[in-house]
């Protein structure tokens, strides 16, 4: 069972909240202990679904890392996040990716974590941007500040997972720069799912247009199709 890492005040708050709204597994929705994030079965399944890093055929990225393959329980966790209401899996991903950052600190020291933005209408409907939830958990564990003022998503853009590869590339132009000054900054770009990489490439290019010196991509999950295209490495 994966437990939260928290202060005494947060423990008290979550314990009280659990009395009214029982805590549920971030992947399967089963009722679990108030201080847990996943049930034992889902936690064990995720251990066998972990990813290392992958080579990007693109100079936009210093490196790319993902926590899990987008399959089985990890896929269930992402879909639970997209449905809204249960942010447990974002914490699970955040814990895993924060550890990746700590092991890479000698190679890459980040100034900011920037989540891939969501449309305002999506945030209103879901209650949050899942990439931002993941970024904030990473920030809590690493101390790296989160910025959500550098990228924006146009309301007219389509939902990426409903599109084919070519349409995803075109739709990625729905992400726009906010024109901030990131001169010399080293950025962690954070997203929940990487499929073709179109969104990540677009966002990385926009960050570099604003002056970012280097971008490292951290994703909660990555599809098997992406693995076949690029291959993973440690």
PDB file of C-alpha atoms in Angstrom:
ATOM      1  CA  UNK A   1       0.000   0.000   0.000  1.00  0.00           C
ATOM      2  CA  UNK A   2       1.453   3.377  -0.988  1.00  0.00           C
ATOM      3  CA  UNK A   3       1.156   5.954   1.803  1.00  0.00           C
ATOM      4  CA  UNK A   4       1.193   9.716   1.637  1.00  0.00           C
ATOM      5  CA  UNK A   5       4.173  11.728   2.836  1.00  0.00           C
ATOM      6  CA  UNK A   6       2.712  14.506   4.977  1.00  0.00           C
ATOM      7  CA  UNK A   7       2.932  16.867   7.904  1.00  0.00           C
ATOM      8  CA  UNK A   8       0.994  16.411  11.143  1.00  0.00           C
ATOM      9  CA  UNK A   9      -1.476  19.110  10.085  1.00  0.00           C
ATOM     10  CA  UNK A  10      -2.135  17.382   6.779  1.00  0.00           C
ATOM     11  CA  UNK A  11      -2.593  14.052   8.540  1.00  0.00           C
ATOM     12  CA  UNK A  12      -5.236  15.538  10.808  1.00  0.00           C
ATOM     13  CA  UNK A  13      -7.058  17.146   7.882  1.00  0.00           C
ATOM     14  CA  UNK A  14      -7.115  13.955   5.796  1.00  0.00           C
ATOM     15  CA  UNK A  15      -8.181  11.809   8.760  1.00  0.00           C
ATOM     16  CA  UNK A  16     -11.139  14.124   9.442  1.00  0.00           C
ATOM     17  CA  UNK A  17     -12.061  14.297   5.754  1.00  0.00           C
ATOM     18  CA  UNK A  18     -12.035  10.511   5.513  1.00  0.00           C
ATOM     19  CA  UNK A  19     -14.853  10.305   8.049  1.00  0.00           C
ATOM     20  CA  UNK A  20     -17.165  12.051   5.571  1.00  0.00           C
ATOM     21  CA  UNK A  21     -15.627  11.029   2.254  1.00  0.00           C
ATOM     22  CA  UNK A  22     -13.848   7.648   2.487  1.00  0.00           C
ATOM     23  CA  UNK A  23     -10.458   7.584   0.792  1.00  0.00           C
ATOM     24  CA  UNK A  24     -10.299   5.553  -2.417  1.00  0.00           C
ATOM     25  CA  UNK A  25      -7.501   3.927  -4.386  1.00  0.00           C
ATOM     26  CA  UNK A  26      -6.169   6.252  -7.084  1.00  0.00           C
ATOM     27  CA  UNK A  27      -6.342   3.479  -9.684  1.00  0.00           C
ATOM     28  CA  UNK A  28      -9.291   1.170  -9.018  1.00  0.00           C
ATOM     29  CA  UNK A  29     -11.471   3.236  -6.671  1.00  0.00           C
ATOM     30  CA  UNK A  30     -11.543   0.672  -3.836  1.00  0.00           C
ATOM     31  CA  UNK A  31     -11.973   2.167  -0.363  1.00  0.00           C
ATOM     32  CA  UNK A  32      -8.578   2.231   1.392  1.00  0.00           C
ATOM     33  CA  UNK A  33      -6.992   3.556   4.593  1.00  0.00           C
ATOM     34  CA  UNK A  34      -7.243   7.303   5.086  1.00  0.00           C
ATOM     35  CA  UNK A  35      -3.460   7.763   4.756  1.00  0.00           C
ATOM     36  CA  UNK A  36      -2.960   5.538   1.677  1.00  0.00           C
ATOM     37  CA  UNK A  37      -2.874   6.427  -1.996  1.00  0.00           C
ATOM     38  CA  UNK A  38      -3.426   2.994  -3.541  1.00  0.00           C
ATOM     39  CA  UNK A  39      -4.697  -0.432  -2.574  1.00  0.00           C
ATOM     40  CA  UNK A  40      -2.104  -3.196  -2.200  1.00  0.00           C
ATOM     41  CA  UNK A  41      -3.062  -4.858  -5.493  1.00  0.00           C
ATOM     42  CA  UNK A  42      -2.650  -1.680  -7.550  1.00  0.00           C
ATOM     43  CA  UNK A  43       0.593  -0.745  -5.794  1.00  0.00           C
ATOM     44  CA  UNK A  44       2.054  -4.168  -6.590  1.00  0.00           C
ATOM     45  CA  UNK A  45       0.899  -3.972 -10.211  1.00  0.00           C
ATOM     46  CA  UNK A  46       2.546  -0.570 -10.684  1.00  0.00           C
ATOM     47  CA  UNK A  47       5.885  -1.924  -9.470  1.00  0.00           C
ATOM     48  CA  UNK A  48       5.908  -4.161 -12.553  1.00  0.00           C
ATOM     49  CA  UNK A  49       4.889  -1.306 -14.837  1.00  0.00           C
ATOM     50  CA  UNK A  50       7.676   1.185 -14.079  1.00  0.00           C
ATOM     51  CA  UNK A  51       9.617   2.970 -16.826  1.00  0.00           C
ATOM     52  CA  UNK A  52      13.133   4.389 -16.877  1.00  0.00           C
ATOM     53  CA  UNK A  53      14.048   7.098 -19.396  1.00  0.00           C
ATOM     54  CA  UNK A  54      13.908   7.241 -23.157  1.00  0.00           C
ATOM     55  CA  UNK A  55      16.002   8.752 -25.896  1.00  0.00           C
ATOM     56  CA  UNK A  56      14.367  11.657 -27.703  1.00  0.00           C
ATOM     57  CA  UNK A  57      15.219  12.172 -31.371  1.00  0.00           C
ATOM     58  CA  UNK A  58      14.821  15.866 -30.703  1.00  0.00           C
ATOM     59  CA  UNK A  59      17.301  18.506 -29.528  1.00  0.00           C
ATOM     60  CA  UNK A  60      14.490  20.240 -27.630  1.00  0.00           C
ATOM     61  CA  UNK A  61      14.976  18.018 -24.585  1.00  0.00           C
ATOM     62  CA  UNK A  62      17.913  17.499 -22.260  1.00  0.00           C
ATOM     63  CA  UNK A  63      16.325  14.216 -21.181  1.00  0.00           C
ATOM     64  CA  UNK A  64      12.930  12.587 -20.797  1.00  0.00           C
ATOM     65  CA  UNK A  65      11.622  10.474 -17.921  1.00  0.00           C
ATOM     66  CA  UNK A  66       8.337   8.698 -17.288  1.00  0.00           C
ATOM     67  CA  UNK A  67       7.086   6.970 -14.156  1.00  0.00           C
ATOM     68  CA  UNK A  68       4.954   4.223 -15.738  1.00  0.00           C
ATOM     69  CA  UNK A  69       3.796   2.762 -19.010  1.00  0.00           C
ATOM     70  CA  UNK A  70       0.307   3.904 -19.969  1.00  0.00           C
ATOM     71  CA  UNK A  71      -1.179   0.450 -19.453  1.00  0.00           C
ATOM     72  CA  UNK A  72      -3.094  -1.651 -16.926  1.00  0.00           C
ATOM     73  CA  UNK A  73      -3.347  -0.014 -13.460  1.00  0.00           C
ATOM     74  CA  UNK A  74      -1.375   3.070 -14.503  1.00  0.00           C
ATOM     75  CA  UNK A  75      -3.851   3.671 -17.322  1.00  0.00           C
ATOM     76  CA  UNK A  76      -6.681   3.268 -14.807  1.00  0.00           C
ATOM     77  CA  UNK A  77      -4.994   5.838 -12.572  1.00  0.00           C
ATOM     78  CA  UNK A  78      -4.682   8.389 -15.380  1.00  0.00           C
ATOM     79  CA  UNK A  79      -8.329   7.892 -16.371  1.00  0.00           C
ATOM     80  CA  UNK A  80      -9.345   8.319 -12.721  1.00  0.00           C
ATOM     81  CA  UNK A  81      -7.483  11.647 -12.713  1.00  0.00           C
ATOM     82  CA  UNK A  82      -9.168  12.728 -15.944  1.00  0.00           C
ATOM     83  CA  UNK A  83     -12.597  11.897 -14.540  1.00  0.00           C
ATOM     84  CA  UNK A  84     -11.911  14.282 -11.643  1.00  0.00           C
ATOM     85  CA  UNK A  85     -12.437  13.966  -7.926  1.00  0.00           C
ATOM     86  CA  UNK A  86      -9.558  11.662  -6.941  1.00  0.00           C
ATOM     87  CA  UNK A  87      -6.053  13.099  -7.068  1.00  0.00           C
ATOM     88  CA  UNK A  88      -4.307  10.163  -5.387  1.00  0.00           C
ATOM     89  CA  UNK A  89      -2.605   8.938  -8.550  1.00  0.00           C
ATOM     90  CA  UNK A  90      -1.112  12.383  -9.145  1.00  0.00           C
ATOM     91  CA  UNK A  91       0.601  12.035  -5.773  1.00  0.00           C
ATOM     92  CA  UNK A  92       1.836   8.552  -6.686  1.00  0.00           C
ATOM     93  CA  UNK A  93       3.346   9.897  -9.902  1.00  0.00           C
ATOM     94  CA  UNK A  94       4.777  12.918  -8.108  1.00  0.00           C
ATOM     95  CA  UNK A  95       6.583  10.708  -5.586  1.00  0.00           C
ATOM     96  CA  UNK A  96       8.071   8.557  -8.358  1.00  0.00           C
ATOM     97  CA  UNK A  97       9.196  11.510 -10.482  1.00  0.00           C
ATOM     98  CA  UNK A  98      10.597  13.445  -7.524  1.00  0.00           C
ATOM     99  CA  UNK A  99      12.904  10.514  -6.899  1.00  0.00           C
ATOM    100  CA  UNK A 100      14.021  10.640 -10.560  1.00  0.00           C
ATOM    101  CA  UNK A 101      14.884  14.316 -10.125  1.00  0.00           C
ATOM    102  CA  UNK A 102      16.935  13.637  -7.030  1.00  0.00           C
ATOM    103  CA  UNK A 103      18.991  11.012  -8.847  1.00  0.00           C
ATOM    104  CA  UNK A 104      19.630  13.461 -11.722  1.00  0.00           C
ATOM    105  CA  UNK A 105      20.573  16.519  -9.668  1.00  0.00           C
ATOM    106  CA  UNK A 106      24.243  16.357 -10.626  1.00  0.00           C
ATOM    107  CA  UNK A 107      23.254  16.413 -14.316  1.00  0.00           C
ATOM    108  CA  UNK A 108      20.253  18.752 -14.277  1.00  0.00           C
ATOM    109  CA  UNK A 109      19.311  21.301 -11.621  1.00  0.00           C
ATOM    110  CA  UNK A 110      15.957  22.839 -12.454  1.00  0.00           C
ATOM    111  CA  UNK A 111      14.827  26.379 -11.767  1.00  0.00           C
ATOM    112  CA  UNK A 112      11.120  25.742 -12.355  1.00  0.00           C
ATOM    113  CA  UNK A 113       8.580  23.011 -12.963  1.00  0.00           C
ATOM    114  CA  UNK A 114       6.066  24.002 -15.644  1.00  0.00           C
ATOM    115  CA  UNK A 115       3.023  21.769 -16.192  1.00  0.00           C
ATOM    116  CA  UNK A 116       1.479  21.360 -19.620  1.00  0.00           C
ATOM    117  CA  UNK A 117      -1.576  23.655 -19.441  1.00  0.00           C
ATOM    118  CA  UNK A 118      -5.197  22.594 -19.696  1.00  0.00           C
ATOM    119  CA  UNK A 119      -8.121  24.536 -21.134  1.00  0.00           C
ATOM    120  CA  UNK A 120      -9.978  26.690 -18.611  1.00  0.00           C
ATOM    121  CA  UNK A 121     -13.193  24.848 -19.446  1.00  0.00           C
ATOM    122  CA  UNK A 122     -11.518  21.509 -18.649  1.00  0.00           C
ATOM    123  CA  UNK A 123     -10.290  22.806 -15.301  1.00  0.00           C
ATOM    124  CA  UNK A 124     -13.783  24.068 -14.456  1.00  0.00           C
ATOM    125  CA  UNK A 125     -15.287  20.697 -15.337  1.00  0.00           C
ATOM    126  CA  UNK A 126     -12.632  18.501 -13.688  1.00  0.00           C
ATOM    127  CA  UNK A 127     -11.674  20.775 -10.837  1.00  0.00           C
ATOM    128  CA  UNK A 128      -7.968  20.779 -11.683  1.00  0.00           C
ATOM    129  CA  UNK A 129      -5.290  20.342 -14.323  1.00  0.00           C
ATOM    130  CA  UNK A 130      -3.848  16.872 -13.664  1.00  0.00           C
ATOM    131  CA  UNK A 131      -0.403  17.861 -14.978  1.00  0.00           C
ATOM    132  CA  UNK A 132      -0.390  20.724 -12.458  1.00  0.00           C
ATOM    133  CA  UNK A 133      -1.355  18.339  -9.629  1.00  0.00           C
ATOM    134  CA  UNK A 134       1.634  16.173 -10.497  1.00  0.00           C
ATOM    135  CA  UNK A 135       3.916  19.206 -10.752  1.00  0.00           C
ATOM    136  CA  UNK A 136       2.823  20.505  -7.344  1.00  0.00           C
ATOM    137  CA  UNK A 137       3.518  17.151  -5.708  1.00  0.00           C
ATOM    138  CA  UNK A 138       6.985  17.080  -7.263  1.00  0.00           C
ATOM    139  CA  UNK A 139       7.499  20.634  -6.017  1.00  0.00           C
ATOM    140  CA  UNK A 140       6.419  19.721  -2.492  1.00  0.00           C
ATOM    141  CA  UNK A 141       9.001  16.937  -2.376  1.00  0.00           C
ATOM    142  CA  UNK A 142      11.878  18.713  -4.130  1.00  0.00           C
ATOM    143  CA  UNK A 143      11.405  22.388  -3.332  1.00  0.00           C
ATOM    144  CA  UNK A 144      11.478  23.366  -7.035  1.00  0.00           C
ATOM    145  CA  UNK A 145       8.950  26.129  -7.707  1.00  0.00           C
ATOM    146  CA  UNK A 146       5.976  25.547 -10.027  1.00  0.00           C
ATOM    147  CA  UNK A 147       5.081  28.163 -12.642  1.00  0.00           C
ATOM    148  CA  UNK A 148       1.768  28.134 -14.499  1.00  0.00           C
ATOM    149  CA  UNK A 149       2.124  31.544 -16.137  1.00  0.00           C
ATOM    150  CA  UNK A 150       4.390  30.623 -19.078  1.00  0.00           C
ATOM    151  CA  UNK A 151       2.125  28.474 -21.256  1.00  0.00           C
ATOM    152  CA  UNK A 152      -1.567  28.532 -22.094  1.00  0.00           C
ATOM    153  CA  UNK A 153      -4.039  26.302 -23.903  1.00  0.00           C
ATOM    154  CA  UNK A 154      -6.510  27.759 -26.359  1.00  0.00           C
ATOM    155  CA  UNK A 155     -10.148  26.874 -25.781  1.00  0.00           C
ATOM    156  CA  UNK A 156     -10.592  26.086 -29.479  1.00  0.00           C
ATOM    157  CA  UNK A 157      -8.045  23.232 -29.443  1.00  0.00           C
ATOM    158  CA  UNK A 158      -9.281  19.619 -29.496  1.00  0.00           C
ATOM    159  CA  UNK A 159      -8.684  16.889 -26.930  1.00  0.00           C
ATOM    160  CA  UNK A 160      -5.380  15.252 -27.901  1.00  0.00           C
ATOM    161  CA  UNK A 161      -6.228  11.631 -27.080  1.00  0.00           C
ATOM    162  CA  UNK A 162      -9.158  11.689 -29.552  1.00  0.00           C
ATOM    163  CA  UNK A 163      -6.866  12.477 -32.527  1.00  0.00           C
ATOM    164  CA  UNK A 164      -4.546  10.517 -34.807  1.00  0.00           C
ATOM    165  CA  UNK A 165      -0.807  11.274 -34.933  1.00  0.00           C
ATOM    166  CA  UNK A 166      -1.000  13.850 -37.730  1.00  0.00           C
ATOM    167  CA  UNK A 167      -3.922  15.647 -36.131  1.00  0.00           C
ATOM    168  CA  UNK A 168      -2.097  15.690 -32.782  1.00  0.00           C
ATOM    169  CA  UNK A 169       0.825  17.533 -34.371  1.00  0.00           C
ATOM    170  CA  UNK A 170      -1.541  20.129 -35.833  1.00  0.00           C
ATOM    171  CA  UNK A 171      -3.565  20.428 -32.635  1.00  0.00           C
ATOM    172  CA  UNK A 172      -0.408  21.053 -30.600  1.00  0.00           C
ATOM    173  CA  UNK A 173      -0.461  24.605 -31.973  1.00  0.00           C
ATOM    174  CA  UNK A 174      -3.347  25.147 -29.558  1.00  0.00           C
ATOM    175  CA  UNK A 175      -0.621  25.612 -26.936  1.00  0.00           C
ATOM    176  CA  UNK A 176       0.714  29.163 -26.837  1.00  0.00           C
ATOM    177  CA  UNK A 177       3.464  31.168 -25.134  1.00  0.00           C
ATOM    178  CA  UNK A 178       2.654  33.726 -22.444  1.00  0.00           C
ATOM    179  CA  UNK A 179       5.747  35.760 -23.335  1.00  0.00           C
ATOM    180  CA  UNK A 180       7.526  35.505 -19.977  1.00  0.00           C
ATOM    181  CA  UNK A 181      11.265  35.956 -19.401  1.00  0.00           C
ATOM    182  CA  UNK A 182      12.895  32.557 -18.857  1.00  0.00           C
ATOM    183  CA  UNK A 183      16.388  33.615 -19.955  1.00  0.00           C
ATOM    184  CA  UNK A 184      18.914  30.969 -18.932  1.00  0.00           C
ATOM    185  CA  UNK A 185      16.390  28.941 -16.911  1.00  0.00           C
ATOM    186  CA  UNK A 186      16.458  25.163 -16.749  1.00  0.00           C
ATOM    187  CA  UNK A 187      12.908  23.860 -16.901  1.00  0.00           C
ATOM    188  CA  UNK A 188      11.138  20.639 -16.007  1.00  0.00           C
ATOM    189  CA  UNK A 189       8.128  20.260 -18.302  1.00  0.00           C
ATOM    190  CA  UNK A 190       5.529  18.065 -16.621  1.00  0.00           C
ATOM    191  CA  UNK A 191       2.648  16.120 -18.215  1.00  0.00           C
ATOM    192  CA  UNK A 192       0.446  13.168 -17.324  1.00  0.00           C
ATOM    193  CA  UNK A 193       0.674  11.180 -20.594  1.00  0.00           C
ATOM    194  CA  UNK A 194       3.074  11.179 -23.549  1.00  0.00           C
ATOM    195  CA  UNK A 195       1.733   9.520 -26.697  1.00  0.00           C
ATOM    196  CA  UNK A 196       3.281  10.938 -29.877  1.00  0.00           C
ATOM    197  CA  UNK A 197       5.227  13.651 -28.058  1.00  0.00           C
ATOM    198  CA  UNK A 198       3.574  16.407 -30.128  1.00  0.00           C
ATOM    199  CA  UNK A 199       2.371  18.352 -27.092  1.00  0.00           C
ATOM    200  CA  UNK A 200       5.705  18.051 -25.299  1.00  0.00           C
ATOM    201  CA  UNK A 201       7.673  19.202 -28.340  1.00  0.00           C
ATOM    202  CA  UNK A 202       5.399  22.194 -28.867  1.00  0.00           C
ATOM    203  CA  UNK A 203       5.591  23.234 -25.215  1.00  0.00           C
ATOM    204  CA  UNK A 204       9.370  22.777 -25.072  1.00  0.00           C
ATOM    205  CA  UNK A 205       9.786  24.950 -28.172  1.00  0.00           C
ATOM    206  CA  UNK A 206       7.594  27.654 -26.616  1.00  0.00           C
ATOM    207  CA  UNK A 207       9.646  27.590 -23.415  1.00  0.00           C
ATOM    208  CA  UNK A 208      12.855  27.952 -25.403  1.00  0.00           C
ATOM    209  CA  UNK A 209      11.330  30.877 -27.307  1.00  0.00           C
ATOM    210  CA  UNK A 210      10.917  32.525 -23.894  1.00  0.00           C
ATOM    211  CA  UNK A 211      14.604  31.979 -23.159  1.00  0.00           C
ATOM    212  CA  UNK A 212      14.766  28.586 -21.427  1.00  0.00           C
ATOM    213  CA  UNK A 213      18.290  27.178 -21.648  1.00  0.00           C
ATOM    214  CA  UNK A 214      17.262  23.524 -21.256  1.00  0.00           C
ATOM    215  CA  UNK A 215      14.075  21.497 -20.865  1.00  0.00           C
ATOM    216  CA  UNK A 216      13.724  18.122 -19.180  1.00  0.00           C
ATOM    217  CA  UNK A 217      10.465  16.278 -19.793  1.00  0.00           C
ATOM    218  CA  UNK A 218       8.841  14.402 -16.905  1.00  0.00           C
ATOM    219  CA  UNK A 219       5.702  12.392 -17.660  1.00  0.00           C
ATOM    220  CA  UNK A 220       3.456  10.342 -15.455  1.00  0.00           C
ATOM    221  CA  UNK A 221       2.976   7.715 -18.146  1.00  0.00           C
ATOM    222  CA  UNK A 222       4.121   6.919 -21.667  1.00  0.00           C
ATOM    223  CA  UNK A 223       2.480   4.711 -24.263  1.00  0.00           C
ATOM    224  CA  UNK A 224       3.999   1.533 -25.646  1.00  0.00           C
ATOM    225  CA  UNK A 225       3.818   3.084 -29.117  1.00  0.00           C
ATOM    226  CA  UNK A 226       6.283   5.742 -27.994  1.00  0.00           C
ATOM    227  CA  UNK A 227       8.590   3.031 -26.644  1.00  0.00           C
ATOM    228  CA  UNK A 228       8.636   1.275 -29.997  1.00  0.00           C
ATOM    229  CA  UNK A 229       9.589   4.555 -31.699  1.00  0.00           C
ATOM    230  CA  UNK A 230      12.423   5.569 -29.416  1.00  0.00           C
ATOM    231  CA  UNK A 231      13.469   2.800 -27.029  1.00  0.00           C
ATOM    232  CA  UNK A 232      14.146   3.256 -23.328  1.00  0.00           C
ATOM    233  CA  UNK A 233      17.401   3.692 -21.494  1.00  0.00           C
ATOM    234  CA  UNK A 234      18.561   4.051 -17.907  1.00  0.00           C
TER     235      UNK A 234
END
